[in-house]
Coordinates of N, CA and C and ligand atoms in Angstrom, one line a residue:
M286 N -0.6 -15.8 -76.5 CA -0.9 -17.2 -76.5 C -2.0 -17.6 -75.4
R287 N -2.9 -18.5 -75.8 CA -3.9 -18.8 -74.8 C -3.4 -19.8 -73.8
K288 N -3.5 -19.4 -72.5 CA -2.9 -20.2 -71.5 C -3.7 -21.5 -71.3
L289 N -3.1 -22.5 -70.7 CA -3.7 -23.8 -70.5 C -3.6 -24.2 -69.0
V290 N -4.7 -24.6 -68.4 CA -4.6 -25.0 -67.1 C -5.2 -26.5 -67.0
A291 N -4.3 -27.4 -66.6 CA -4.7 -28.8 -66.6 C -4.8 -29.3 -65.2
G292 N -5.8 -30.0 -64.8 CA -6.0 -30.5 -63.5 C -5.7 -32.0 -63.5
N293 N -4.6 -32.4 -62.8 CA -4.1 -33.7 -62.7 C -4.7 -34.4 -61.4
W294 N -5.8 -35.1 -61.6 CA -6.4 -35.7 -60.4 C -5.6 -36.8 -59.8
K295 N -4.6 -37.3 -60.5 CA -3.8 -38.5 -60.1 C -4.7 -39.7 -59.7
M296 N -4.3 -40.5 -58.7 CA -5.1 -41.6 -58.4 C -6.2 -41.3 -57.3
N297 N -7.0 -40.3 -57.7 CA -8.0 -39.9 -56.7 C -9.4 -39.8 -57.4
G298 N -10.4 -40.2 -56.7 CA -11.8 -40.0 -57.2 C -12.5 -41.3 -57.5
L299 N -13.7 -41.5 -56.9 CA -14.6 -42.5 -57.3 C -15.7 -41.9 -58.1
M300 N -16.5 -42.8 -58.7 CA -17.5 -42.3 -59.7 C -18.3 -41.1 -59.2
A301 N -18.8 -41.2 -58.0 CA -19.8 -40.1 -57.5 C -19.1 -38.8 -57.4
D302 N -17.9 -38.7 -56.6 CA -17.3 -37.4 -56.4 C -16.6 -36.9 -57.7
G303 N -16.0 -37.8 -58.5 CA -15.4 -37.4 -59.7 C -16.4 -36.7 -60.7
V304 N -17.5 -37.4 -60.9 CA -18.5 -36.9 -61.8 C -19.1 -35.6 -61.2
A305 N -19.3 -35.5 -59.9 CA -19.9 -34.3 -59.3 C -18.9 -33.1 -59.5
R306 N -17.6 -33.4 -59.4 CA -16.6 -32.3 -59.6 C -16.6 -31.8 -61.0
A307 N -16.7 -32.8 -61.9 CA -16.7 -32.5 -63.4 C -17.9 -31.7 -63.7
R308 N -19.1 -32.1 -63.2 CA -20.3 -31.4 -63.5 C -20.2 -29.9 -62.9
D309 N -19.7 -29.8 -61.8 CA -19.6 -28.5 -61.1 C -18.7 -27.6 -62.0
L310 N -17.6 -28.1 -62.5 CA -16.7 -27.3 -63.3 C -17.3 -26.9 -64.6
A311 N -18.0 -27.9 -65.2 CA -18.7 -27.7 -66.5 C -19.8 -26.6 -66.3
A312 N -20.5 -26.6 -65.2 CA -21.5 -25.5 -65.0 C -20.8 -24.2 -64.9
R313 N -19.7 -24.1 -64.2 CA -19.0 -22.8 -64.1 C -18.5 -22.4 -65.5
A314 N -18.0 -23.3 -66.3 CA -17.5 -22.9 -67.6 C -18.6 -22.4 -68.5
K315 N -19.8 -23.0 -68.3 CA -20.9 -22.6 -69.2 C -21.4 -21.3 -68.7
A316 N -21.5 -21.1 -67.4 CA -22.0 -19.8 -66.9 C -21.1 -18.6 -67.2
K317 N -19.8 -18.9 -67.0 CA -18.8 -17.7 -67.2 C -17.5 -18.3 -67.8
P318 N -17.4 -18.5 -69.1 CA -16.2 -19.1 -69.7 C -15.0 -18.2 -69.4
L319 N -13.9 -18.9 -69.0 CA -12.7 -18.2 -68.8 C -11.9 -18.1 -70.1
A320 N -10.9 -17.2 -70.1 CA -10.1 -17.0 -71.3 C -9.2 -18.2 -71.6
C321 N -8.7 -18.8 -70.5 CA -7.7 -19.9 -70.7 C -8.4 -21.2 -71.1
E322 N -7.6 -22.1 -71.6 CA -8.1 -23.4 -71.9 C -8.0 -24.3 -70.6
I323 N -9.0 -25.1 -70.4 CA -9.0 -25.9 -69.1 C -9.2 -27.4 -69.5
V324 N -8.3 -28.2 -68.9 CA -8.4 -29.6 -69.2 C -8.4 -30.4 -67.9
L325 N -9.3 -31.4 -67.9 CA -9.4 -32.3 -66.7 C -8.7 -33.6 -67.0
C326 N -7.8 -34.1 -66.1 CA -7.1 -35.3 -66.3 C -7.5 -36.3 -65.2
P327 N -8.7 -36.9 -65.2 CA -9.1 -37.8 -64.2 C -8.4 -39.2 -64.3
P328 N -8.5 -40.1 -63.3 CA -8.0 -41.4 -63.5 C -8.8 -42.1 -64.6
A329 N -8.2 -43.2 -65.2 CA -8.8 -43.8 -66.4 C -10.2 -44.3 -66.2
T330 N -10.5 -44.7 -65.0 CA -11.9 -45.2 -64.7 C -12.9 -44.1 -64.9
L331 N -12.5 -42.9 -64.8 CA -13.5 -41.8 -64.8 C -13.5 -41.0 -66.2
L332 N -12.6 -41.5 -67.1 CA -12.5 -40.7 -68.3 C -13.9 -40.6 -69.0
V333 N -14.6 -41.7 -69.2 CA -15.8 -41.6 -70.0 C -16.9 -40.9 -69.3
P334 N -17.2 -41.2 -68.0 CA -18.2 -40.4 -67.3 C -17.8 -38.9 -67.2
V335 N -16.6 -38.6 -67.0 CA -16.2 -37.1 -67.0 C -16.4 -36.5 -68.4
A336 N -16.1 -37.3 -69.4 CA -16.3 -36.8 -70.8 C -17.8 -36.4 -71.0
Q337 N -18.6 -37.3 -70.5 CA -20.1 -37.0 -70.6 C -20.5 -35.8 -69.8
A338 N -19.9 -35.7 -68.6 CA -20.3 -34.6 -67.7 C -19.9 -33.3 -68.2
I339 N -18.8 -33.2 -69.0 CA -18.3 -31.9 -69.5 C -18.6 -31.6 -70.9
A340 N -19.4 -32.5 -71.5 CA -19.8 -32.4 -72.9 C -20.4 -31.0 -73.2
G341 N -20.0 -30.3 -74.1 CA -20.6 -29.0 -74.5 C -20.2 -27.8 -73.6
S342 N -19.3 -28.1 -72.6 CA -18.9 -27.0 -71.7 C -17.7 -26.2 -72.1
G343 N -16.9 -26.8 -73.1 CA -15.7 -26.2 -73.5 C -14.5 -26.7 -72.7
L344 N -14.7 -27.5 -71.7 CA -13.6 -28.1 -70.9 C -13.1 -29.3 -71.7
G345 N -11.8 -29.5 -71.6 CA -11.2 -30.6 -72.3 C -10.8 -31.8 -71.4
L346 N -10.4 -32.9 -72.0 CA -10.2 -34.1 -71.2 C -8.8 -34.6 -71.6
G347 N -8.1 -35.1 -70.6 CA -6.8 -35.7 -70.8 C -6.5 -36.9 -70.0
G348 N -5.7 -37.8 -70.5 CA -5.3 -39.0 -69.7 C -4.1 -38.7 -68.9
Q349 N -3.7 -39.6 -68.0 CA -2.5 -39.4 -67.1 C -1.3 -40.1 -67.6
D350 N -1.4 -41.0 -68.6 CA -0.3 -41.8 -69.1 C -0.8 -42.6 -70.3
C351 N 0.1 -43.1 -71.1 CA -0.3 -44.1 -72.1 C 0.9 -45.0 -72.4
H352 N 0.6 -46.1 -73.0 CA 1.7 -47.1 -73.4 C 2.4 -46.6 -74.6
T353 N 3.6 -47.2 -74.9 CA 4.3 -46.9 -76.1 C 3.6 -47.5 -77.3
A354 N 2.9 -48.6 -77.1 CA 2.2 -49.3 -78.2 C 0.8 -48.9 -78.2
A355 N 0.2 -49.0 -79.4 CA -1.2 -48.6 -79.6 C -2.2 -49.6 -79.0
A356 N -1.8 -50.8 -79.0 CA -2.7 -51.9 -78.5 C -1.8 -53.2 -78.3
G357 N -2.3 -54.2 -77.7 CA -1.6 -55.4 -77.6 C -1.5 -56.0 -76.2
P358 N -0.6 -57.0 -76.0 CA -0.6 -57.8 -74.8 C 0.2 -57.0 -73.6
H359 N -0.5 -56.0 -73.1 CA 0.1 -55.2 -72.0 C -0.9 -55.0 -70.9
T360 N -1.0 -56.0 -70.1 CA -2.0 -56.0 -69.0 C -1.9 -54.8 -68.1
G361 N -3.1 -54.1 -68.0 CA -3.1 -53.0 -67.1 C -2.8 -51.6 -67.7
D362 N -2.3 -51.7 -69.0 CA -1.9 -50.4 -69.6 C -3.0 -49.9 -70.5
I363 N -2.8 -48.7 -71.0 CA -3.8 -48.0 -71.8 C -3.1 -47.5 -73.1
G364 N -3.6 -47.7 -74.2 CA -3.0 -47.2 -75.5 C -3.6 -45.8 -75.8
A365 N -2.7 -45.0 -76.4 CA -3.1 -43.7 -76.8 C -4.4 -43.6 -77.6
P366 N -4.6 -44.6 -78.6 CA -5.9 -44.5 -79.3 C -7.1 -44.7 -78.4
M367 N -6.9 -45.5 -77.3 CA -8.0 -45.7 -76.3 C -8.4 -44.4 -75.6
L368 N -7.4 -43.6 -75.3 CA -7.6 -42.3 -74.6 C -8.4 -41.4 -75.6
K369 N -7.9 -41.4 -76.9 CA -8.6 -40.6 -77.9 C -10.0 -41.0 -78.0
D370 N -10.3 -42.3 -78.0 CA -11.6 -42.9 -78.2 C -12.5 -42.6 -77.0
A371 N -11.9 -42.4 -75.8 CA -12.7 -42.0 -74.6 C -13.0 -40.6 -74.6
G372 N -12.4 -39.8 -75.5 CA -12.8 -38.4 -75.5 C -11.6 -37.4 -75.2
C373 N -10.4 -38.0 -75.0 CA -9.2 -37.2 -74.6 C -8.7 -36.4 -75.8
S374 N -8.2 -35.3 -75.5 CA -7.3 -34.6 -76.5 C -5.9 -34.4 -76.0
Y375 N -5.7 -34.7 -74.7 CA -4.4 -34.5 -74.1 C -4.0 -35.8 -73.4
V376 N -2.7 -35.9 -73.1 CA -2.2 -37.0 -72.2 C -1.0 -36.4 -71.5
I377 N -0.9 -36.6 -70.2 CA 0.3 -36.2 -69.4 C 1.3 -37.4 -69.5
L378 N 2.5 -37.0 -69.8 CA 3.5 -38.1 -70.0 C 4.8 -37.7 -69.2
G379 N 5.4 -38.7 -68.6 CA 6.7 -38.5 -67.9 C 6.6 -37.7 -66.6
H380 N 5.4 -37.8 -66.0 CA 5.2 -37.1 -64.7 C 6.3 -37.8 -63.7
S381 N 6.8 -37.0 -62.8 CA 7.9 -37.5 -62.0 C 7.4 -38.7 -61.1
E382 N 6.1 -38.7 -60.8 CA 5.6 -39.9 -60.1 C 5.7 -41.2 -60.9
R383 N 5.5 -41.0 -62.2 CA 5.7 -42.2 -63.1 C 7.1 -42.5 -63.3
R384 N 7.9 -41.4 -63.4 CA 9.4 -41.7 -63.6 C 9.9 -42.4 -62.4
Q385 N 9.4 -42.1 -61.2 CA 9.9 -42.7 -60.0 C 9.2 -44.1 -59.7
D386 N 7.9 -44.1 -59.7 CA 7.1 -45.3 -59.4 C 7.3 -46.4 -60.4
H387 N 7.4 -46.0 -61.7 CA 7.5 -47.0 -62.7 C 8.8 -47.0 -63.5
K388 N 9.8 -46.3 -62.9 CA 11.1 -46.3 -63.5 C 11.1 -45.9 -65.0
E389 N 10.2 -44.9 -65.3 CA 10.2 -44.5 -66.7 C 11.4 -43.6 -67.0
S390 N 12.1 -44.1 -68.1 CA 13.3 -43.3 -68.5 C 12.9 -42.2 -69.5
D391 N 13.8 -41.4 -69.8 CA 13.5 -40.4 -70.9 C 13.2 -41.1 -72.2
A392 N 13.8 -42.2 -72.5 CA 13.6 -42.9 -73.8 C 12.1 -43.4 -73.8
I393 N 11.7 -43.9 -72.6 CA 10.3 -44.4 -72.6 C 9.3 -43.3 -72.7
V394 N 9.6 -42.2 -72.1 CA 8.7 -41.0 -72.2 C 8.6 -40.6 -73.6
R395 N 9.8 -40.6 -74.3 CA 9.8 -40.2 -75.7 C 9.0 -41.1 -76.6
A396 N 9.1 -42.4 -76.3 CA 8.3 -43.4 -77.1 C 6.8 -43.2 -76.8
K397 N 6.5 -42.9 -75.6 CA 5.1 -42.6 -75.3 C 4.6 -41.4 -76.0
A398 N 5.4 -40.4 -76.0 CA 5.0 -39.1 -76.7 C 4.8 -39.4 -78.2
V399 N 5.7 -40.2 -78.8 CA 5.5 -40.5 -80.2 C 4.1 -41.2 -80.4
A400 N 3.8 -42.2 -79.5 CA 2.6 -42.9 -79.6 C 1.4 -42.0 -79.4
A401 N 1.5 -41.0 -78.5 CA 0.4 -40.1 -78.2 C 0.1 -39.2 -79.4
V402 N 1.2 -38.7 -80.0 CA 1.0 -37.8 -81.2 C 0.5 -38.6 -82.4
A403 N 0.9 -39.8 -82.5 CA 0.4 -40.7 -83.6 C -1.1 -40.9 -83.5
A404 N -1.6 -40.9 -82.3 CA -3.0 -41.2 -82.0 C -3.8 -39.9 -82.1
G405 N -3.1 -38.7 -82.3 CA -3.8 -37.5 -82.4 C -4.0 -36.7 -81.1
L406 N -3.2 -37.1 -80.1 CA -3.3 -36.5 -78.8 C -2.2 -35.4 -78.7
C407 N -2.4 -34.4 -77.9 CA -1.3 -33.5 -77.5 C -0.7 -34.0 -76.3
A408 N 0.7 -34.2 -76.3 CA 1.4 -34.7 -75.2 C 1.8 -33.6 -74.2
I409 N 1.5 -33.7 -73.0 CA 2.0 -32.8 -72.0 C 3.2 -33.5 -71.3
V410 N 4.4 -33.2 -71.7 CA 5.6 -33.8 -71.2 C 6.2 -33.1 -70.0
C411 N 6.3 -33.8 -68.9 CA 6.8 -33.2 -67.7 C 8.3 -33.4 -67.5
V412 N 8.9 -32.4 -67.0 CA 10.3 -32.4 -66.7 C 10.5 -31.6 -65.4
G413 N 11.6 -31.9 -64.7 CA 11.9 -31.1 -63.5 C 12.9 -31.7 -62.6
E414 N 13.6 -30.9 -61.9 CA 14.8 -31.4 -61.1 C 14.3 -31.9 -59.7
T415 N 15.1 -32.8 -59.1 CA 14.9 -33.2 -57.7 C 15.5 -32.2 -56.8
A416 N 15.3 -32.3 -55.5 CA 15.8 -31.4 -54.5 C 17.4 -31.5 -54.6
A417 N 17.9 -32.7 -54.7 CA 19.4 -32.9 -54.7 C 20.0 -32.2 -56.0
E418 N 19.3 -32.3 -57.1 CA 19.8 -31.7 -58.3 C 19.8 -30.2 -58.2
R419 N 18.7 -29.7 -57.6 CA 18.7 -28.2 -57.3 C 19.8 -27.8 -56.4
A420 N 20.0 -28.5 -55.3 CA 21.0 -28.2 -54.3 C 22.4 -28.2 -54.9
S421 N 22.6 -29.0 -55.9 CA 23.9 -29.0 -56.5 C 24.0 -28.2 -57.7
G422 N 23.1 -27.3 -57.9 CA 23.1 -26.3 -59.0 C 22.9 -27.0 -60.4
R423 N 22.2 -28.1 -60.4 CA 22.0 -28.8 -61.7 C 20.6 -28.7 -62.2
T424 N 19.8 -27.7 -61.8 CA 18.4 -27.5 -62.2 C 18.3 -27.4 -63.7
E425 N 18.9 -26.4 -64.3 CA 18.7 -26.2 -65.7 C 19.3 -27.3 -66.6
A426 N 20.5 -27.9 -66.1 CA 21.1 -29.0 -66.9 C 20.2 -30.2 -66.9
T427 N 19.5 -30.4 -65.8 CA 18.6 -31.6 -65.7 C 17.4 -31.4 -66.6
V428 N 16.8 -30.2 -66.6 CA 15.6 -29.9 -67.4 C 16.0 -30.0 -68.9
V429 N 17.1 -29.4 -69.2 CA 17.5 -29.4 -70.7 C 17.8 -30.9 -71.1
R430 N 18.4 -31.7 -70.3 CA 18.7 -33.1 -70.6 C 17.4 -33.8 -70.8
E431 N 16.5 -33.6 -69.9 CA 15.2 -34.3 -70.0 C 14.4 -33.9 -71.2
L432 N 14.5 -32.6 -71.6 CA 13.8 -32.2 -72.8 C 14.4 -32.8 -74.0
Q433 N 15.8 -32.8 -74.1 CA 16.4 -33.3 -75.3 C 16.2 -34.8 -75.4
N434 N 16.0 -35.5 -74.3 CA 15.9 -37.0 -74.4 C 14.4 -37.5 -74.4
S435 N 13.5 -36.6 -73.9 CA 12.1 -37.1 -73.7 C 11.2 -36.6 -74.8
L436 N 11.6 -35.6 -75.5 CA 10.6 -35.0 -76.5 C 10.8 -35.8 -77.8
P437 N 9.7 -36.0 -78.5 CA 9.8 -36.7 -79.7 C 10.4 -35.9 -80.8
P438 N 11.0 -36.5 -81.9 CA 11.5 -35.7 -83.0 C 10.3 -35.0 -83.7
K439 N 10.5 -34.1 -84.5 CA 9.4 -33.4 -85.3 C 8.3 -32.9 -84.4
L440 N 8.6 -31.8 -83.7 CA 7.6 -31.3 -82.7 C 6.8 -30.2 -83.3
S441 N 5.6 -30.1 -82.8 CA 4.8 -28.9 -83.2 C 4.0 -28.4 -82.0
A442 N 3.7 -27.2 -81.9 CA 3.0 -26.6 -80.7 C 1.6 -27.2 -80.6
A443 N 1.1 -27.7 -81.7 CA -0.3 -28.3 -81.6 C -0.2 -29.7 -80.9
A444 N 0.9 -30.3 -80.9 CA 1.0 -31.7 -80.4 C 1.9 -31.8 -79.1
L445 N 2.4 -30.6 -78.6 CA 3.3 -30.7 -77.5 C 3.0 -29.5 -76.5
V446 N 2.9 -29.9 -75.2 CA 3.0 -28.9 -74.1 C 4.1 -29.4 -73.2
V447 N 4.9 -28.5 -72.7 CA 5.9 -28.9 -71.7 C 5.4 -28.4 -70.3
A448 N 5.6 -29.3 -69.3 CA 5.3 -28.9 -68.0 C 6.5 -29.0 -67.2
Y449 N 6.9 -27.8 -66.6 CA 8.1 -27.8 -65.7 C 7.6 -28.0 -64.3
E450 N 7.9 -29.1 -63.7 CA 7.5 -29.5 -62.4 C 8.7 -29.9 -61.5
P451 N 9.2 -29.0 -60.7 CA 10.3 -29.4 -59.8 C 9.8 -30.5 -58.9
V452 N 10.5 -31.6 -58.8 CA 10.0 -32.7 -58.1 C 9.7 -32.4 -56.6
W453 N 10.6 -31.5 -56.1 CA 10.5 -31.2 -54.7 C 9.3 -30.2 -54.4
A454 N 8.8 -29.6 -55.4 CA 7.6 -28.7 -55.2 C 6.3 -29.4 -55.3
I455 N 6.3 -30.7 -55.8 CA 5.1 -31.4 -56.0 C 4.5 -31.8 -54.7
G456 N 3.3 -31.4 -54.4 CA 2.6 -31.8 -53.2 C 3.2 -31.4 -51.9
S457 N 4.2 -30.5 -52.0 CA 5.0 -30.1 -50.8 C 4.6 -28.8 -50.2
G458 N 3.8 -28.0 -50.9 CA 3.5 -26.7 -50.5 C 4.6 -25.7 -50.7
R459 N 5.7 -26.2 -51.3 CA 6.9 -25.3 -51.5 C 6.9 -25.0 -53.0
T460 N 7.3 -23.8 -53.4 CA 7.4 -23.5 -54.9 C 8.7 -22.7 -55.0
P461 N 9.3 -22.8 -56.2 CA 10.5 -21.9 -56.5 C 10.0 -20.5 -56.5
T462 N 10.9 -19.5 -56.4 CA 10.5 -18.1 -56.5 C 10.0 -17.8 -58.0
A463 N 9.3 -16.8 -58.1 CA 8.8 -16.4 -59.5 C 10.1 -16.2 -60.4
Q464 N 11.1 -15.7 -59.8 CA 12.3 -15.4 -60.6 C 13.0 -16.7 -61.1
D465 N 13.0 -17.7 -60.2 CA 13.6 -19.0 -60.5 C 12.7 -19.7 -61.6
V466 N 11.4 -19.6 -61.4 CA 10.5 -20.2 -62.5 C 10.8 -19.5 -63.8
G467 N 10.9 -18.2 -63.8 CA 11.2 -17.4 -65.0 C 12.4 -17.9 -65.7
S468 N 13.5 -18.1 -64.9 CA 14.8 -18.5 -65.6 C 14.7 -19.9 -66.2
V469 N 14.0 -20.8 -65.4 CA 13.9 -22.2 -66.0 C 13.0 -22.2 -67.3
H470 N 11.9 -21.4 -67.2 CA 11.0 -21.4 -68.4 C 11.7 -20.7 -69.6
A471 N 12.5 -19.7 -69.3 CA 13.3 -19.1 -70.4 C 14.3 -20.1 -71.0
R472 N 14.9 -20.9 -70.2 CA 15.8 -21.9 -70.6 C 15.1 -23.0 -71.4
I473 N 13.9 -23.3 -71.0 CA 13.1 -24.3 -71.7 C 12.7 -23.8 -73.1
R474 N 12.3 -22.5 -73.1 CA 12.0 -21.9 -74.4 C 13.2 -21.9 -75.4
E475 N 14.4 -21.6 -74.8 CA 15.6 -21.6 -75.6 C 15.9 -23.0 -76.2
T476 N 15.7 -24.0 -75.3 CA 16.0 -25.4 -75.7 C 15.0 -25.8 -76.8
L477 N 13.8 -25.4 -76.7 CA 12.8 -25.8 -77.6 C 13.1 -25.2 -79.0
R478 N 13.8 -24.1 -79.0 CA 14.1 -23.5 -80.3 C 14.9 -24.4 -81.2
D479 N 15.7 -25.3 -80.6 CA 16.5 -26.2 -81.4 C 15.7 -27.5 -81.8
L480 N 14.5 -27.6 -81.1 CA 13.8 -28.9 -81.3 C 12.5 -28.7 -82.1
A481 N 11.9 -27.5 -82.1 CA 10.6 -27.3 -82.8 C 10.6 -26.0 -83.6
A482 N 10.1 -26.1 -84.8 CA 10.1 -25.0 -85.7 C 9.3 -23.8 -85.1
D483 N 8.2 -24.2 -84.5 CA 7.3 -23.2 -83.9 C 7.4 -23.2 -82.3
A484 N 8.7 -23.2 -81.9 CA 9.0 -23.2 -80.5 C 8.3 -22.1 -79.7
A485 N 8.2 -20.9 -80.3 CA 7.6 -19.8 -79.6 C 6.1 -20.1 -79.2
A486 N 5.5 -21.0 -79.9 CA 4.1 -21.2 -79.7 C 3.8 -22.4 -78.8
V487 N 4.9 -23.1 -78.4 CA 4.7 -24.3 -77.5 C 4.4 -23.7 -76.1
R488 N 3.3 -24.3 -75.5 CA 3.0 -23.8 -74.2 C 3.8 -24.5 -73.1
I489 N 4.4 -23.7 -72.2 CA 5.2 -24.2 -71.1 C 4.5 -24.0 -69.8
L490 N 4.0 -25.0 -69.2 CA 3.2 -24.9 -67.9 C 4.2 -25.0 -66.7
Y491 N 3.8 -24.4 -65.6 CA 4.5 -24.6 -64.4 C 3.6 -25.5 -63.5
G492 N 4.2 -26.5 -62.8 CA 3.4 -27.3 -61.9 C 4.2 -27.6 -60.6
G493 N 3.5 -27.7 -59.5 CA 4.2 -28.0 -58.2 C 3.6 -27.0 -57.2
S494 N 2.6 -27.5 -56.4 CA 2.1 -26.7 -55.3 C 1.5 -25.3 -55.8
V495 N 0.8 -25.4 -57.0 CA 0.1 -24.2 -57.5 C -1.2 -24.1 -56.6
K496 N -1.4 -22.9 -56.1 CA -2.6 -22.7 -55.2 C -3.2 -21.4 -55.6
P497 N -4.5 -21.1 -55.2 CA -5.0 -19.8 -55.5 C -4.1 -18.7 -55.0
A498 N -3.4 -18.9 -53.9 CA -2.6 -17.8 -53.3 C -1.4 -17.4 -54.1
N499 N -0.9 -18.4 -54.9 CA 0.4 -18.1 -55.7 C 0.1 -18.0 -57.2
A500 N -1.1 -18.4 -57.6 CA -1.4 -18.5 -59.1 C -1.2 -17.2 -59.8
R501 N -1.6 -16.1 -59.2 CA -1.6 -14.9 -60.0 C -0.1 -14.4 -60.2
D502 N 0.7 -14.5 -59.2 CA 2.1 -14.1 -59.4 C 2.8 -15.0 -60.4
L503 N 2.6 -16.3 -60.3 CA 3.3 -17.3 -61.2 C 2.8 -17.1 -62.6
A504 N 1.5 -16.8 -62.8 CA 0.9 -16.7 -64.1 C 1.5 -15.4 -64.8
A505 N 2.0 -14.5 -64.0 CA 2.5 -13.2 -64.6 C 3.9 -13.4 -65.1
V506 N 4.6 -14.5 -64.7 CA 6.0 -14.7 -65.1 C 6.1 -14.9 -66.6
A507 N 7.1 -14.3 -67.3 CA 7.3 -14.5 -68.7 C 7.5 -16.0 -69.0
N508 N 6.9 -16.5 -70.1 CA 7.0 -17.9 -70.5 C 6.3 -18.9 -69.6
V509 N 5.5 -18.4 -68.7 CA 4.6 -19.3 -68.0 C 3.2 -19.2 -68.7
D510 N 2.9 -20.3 -69.4 CA 1.8 -20.3 -70.3 C 0.6 -21.1 -69.7
G511 N 0.6 -21.3 -68.4 CA -0.4 -22.0 -67.7 C 0.1 -22.9 -66.6
F512 N -0.7 -23.8 -66.1 CA -0.3 -24.6 -64.9 C -0.8 -26.1 -65.1
L513 N 0.0 -26.9 -64.5 CA -0.4 -28.3 -64.3 C -0.7 -28.4 -62.8
V514 N -1.9 -28.6 -62.4 CA -2.3 -28.5 -61.0 C -2.7 -29.9 -60.4
G515 N -2.1 -30.3 -59.3 CA -2.4 -31.6 -58.7 C -3.4 -31.4 -57.6
G516 N -2.9 -31.4 -56.4 CA -3.8 -31.3 -55.2 C -5.0 -30.3 -55.3
A517 N -4.7 -29.1 -55.7 CA -5.7 -28.1 -55.8 C -6.8 -28.3 -56.9
S518 N -6.5 -29.3 -57.8 CA -7.5 -29.5 -58.8 C -8.6 -30.4 -58.3
L519 N -8.4 -31.0 -57.1 CA -9.5 -31.8 -56.5 C -10.5 -31.0 -55.8
N520 N -10.3 -29.7 -55.7 CA -11.2 -28.8 -55.1 C -11.7 -27.8 -56.1
G521 N -13.0 -27.8 -56.4 CA -13.6 -27.0 -57.5 C -13.3 -25.6 -57.4
D522 N -13.5 -25.0 -56.1 CA -13.3 -23.6 -55.9 C -11.8 -23.2 -56.2
E523 N -10.9 -24.0 -55.6 CA -9.5 -23.7 -55.8 C -9.0 -23.8 -57.2
F524 N -9.5 -24.9 -57.9 CA -9.1 -25.1 -59.3 C -9.6 -23.9 -60.1
W525 N -10.8 -23.6 -59.9 CA -11.4 -22.5 -60.7 C -10.7 -21.2 -60.5
S526 N -10.4 -20.9 -59.2 CA -9.7 -19.7 -58.9 C -8.3 -19.6 -59.5
I527 N -7.6 -20.8 -59.6 CA -6.3 -20.9 -60.3 C -6.5 -20.6 -61.8
A528 N -7.5 -21.2 -62.4 CA -7.7 -21.0 -63.8 C -8.1 -19.5 -64.1
A529 N -8.9 -18.9 -63.2 CA -9.2 -17.5 -63.3 C -8.0 -16.6 -63.3
A530 N -7.0 -17.0 -62.5 CA -5.8 -16.2 -62.5 C -5.0 -16.2 -63.8
C531 N -5.4 -17.2 -64.7 CA -4.7 -17.3 -66.0 C -5.6 -16.5 -67.0
G532 N -6.6 -15.9 -66.6 CA -7.4 -15.0 -67.5 C -8.6 -15.8 -68.1
Ligands
PGA196 P1 0.6 -30.5 -56.8 O1 0.9 -31.6 -58.0 O2 -0.2 -29.4 -57.4 O3 -0.2 -31.3 -55.9 O4 1.9 -30.1 -56.2 C1 1.3 -31.1 -59.3 C2 1.5 -32.3 -60.2 O5 2.0 -33.3 -59.7 O6 1.1 -32.2 -61.4

C-alpha cells in the first residue's frame, strides 16, 4: 500500500512563509519524487495560495476541519464543498485539539466525515487516548470506541484514512514505543474489518511527535501506513526527511 504523509500546519503560517514552504516542498517533489503520497494541510487562509504553489508537483492539499453542513448560516465555519473548491482532496477531522477546544463529540466527527465524503473528500479521522486513559489501561478501548462512534457508515479506503494520535504524544516530544504503536494499529485494523469491506486497504497513520529521528523506526511497524505530522511539518527539511522515511 502506498504510504501517506500529511503535514498538519495547525494555526501556523502567514502568506509569505506558508507559500515559501509550499514552494520549497513542491520543488523537492518535482526534483525527486518520493514513493509516498504527501499532503499539506495549511490553515484555511493559505489553502488557495498553497494550491497554486504546489500545482503540478504531485503534492496534495487538505483542510484541517469542515462543518457538518455543506453551506449555510455558520459564521466562521467552512463547508466541505468549499475545501474541495479550493483544491483539497483531504480533510483532517476529529483532531484531539478540536475535540478539546471545540468540544467535538464522536457524533459530530461522524457527521463531519459524512459531509466530507459527500463532497468528494477523503476524511482523515483522528483517534487517540489521553494520558489518563493510557495510565488506566484503556488505550485500545478508547480507540475502538472512538472508531465505532466517529466513522461514517459505508466506509471505503478511497474516502477514509484513520490517524492514531495519542493525545499525550502530540507536541510533547514523547511517543509510544514501536511495539505499542504496532498493537494499537493492529487493533484499529481489526476494528475496521467490521466497518469497511476493504478494511485492509484503509491507511492507518501514526501521529504525535513524529520527527526525522524516529520516523524510520515507526514507518517500519506493521500497519503503520504513514504519518500525520504537526510541528515537524513546519520545517521543510524535517518534513521531507520524515516523508523520505516512508519511501
Ligand atoms: P506533533 O502533532 O507532530 O506536533 O506532535 C501531530 C498532530 O497533532 O497532528
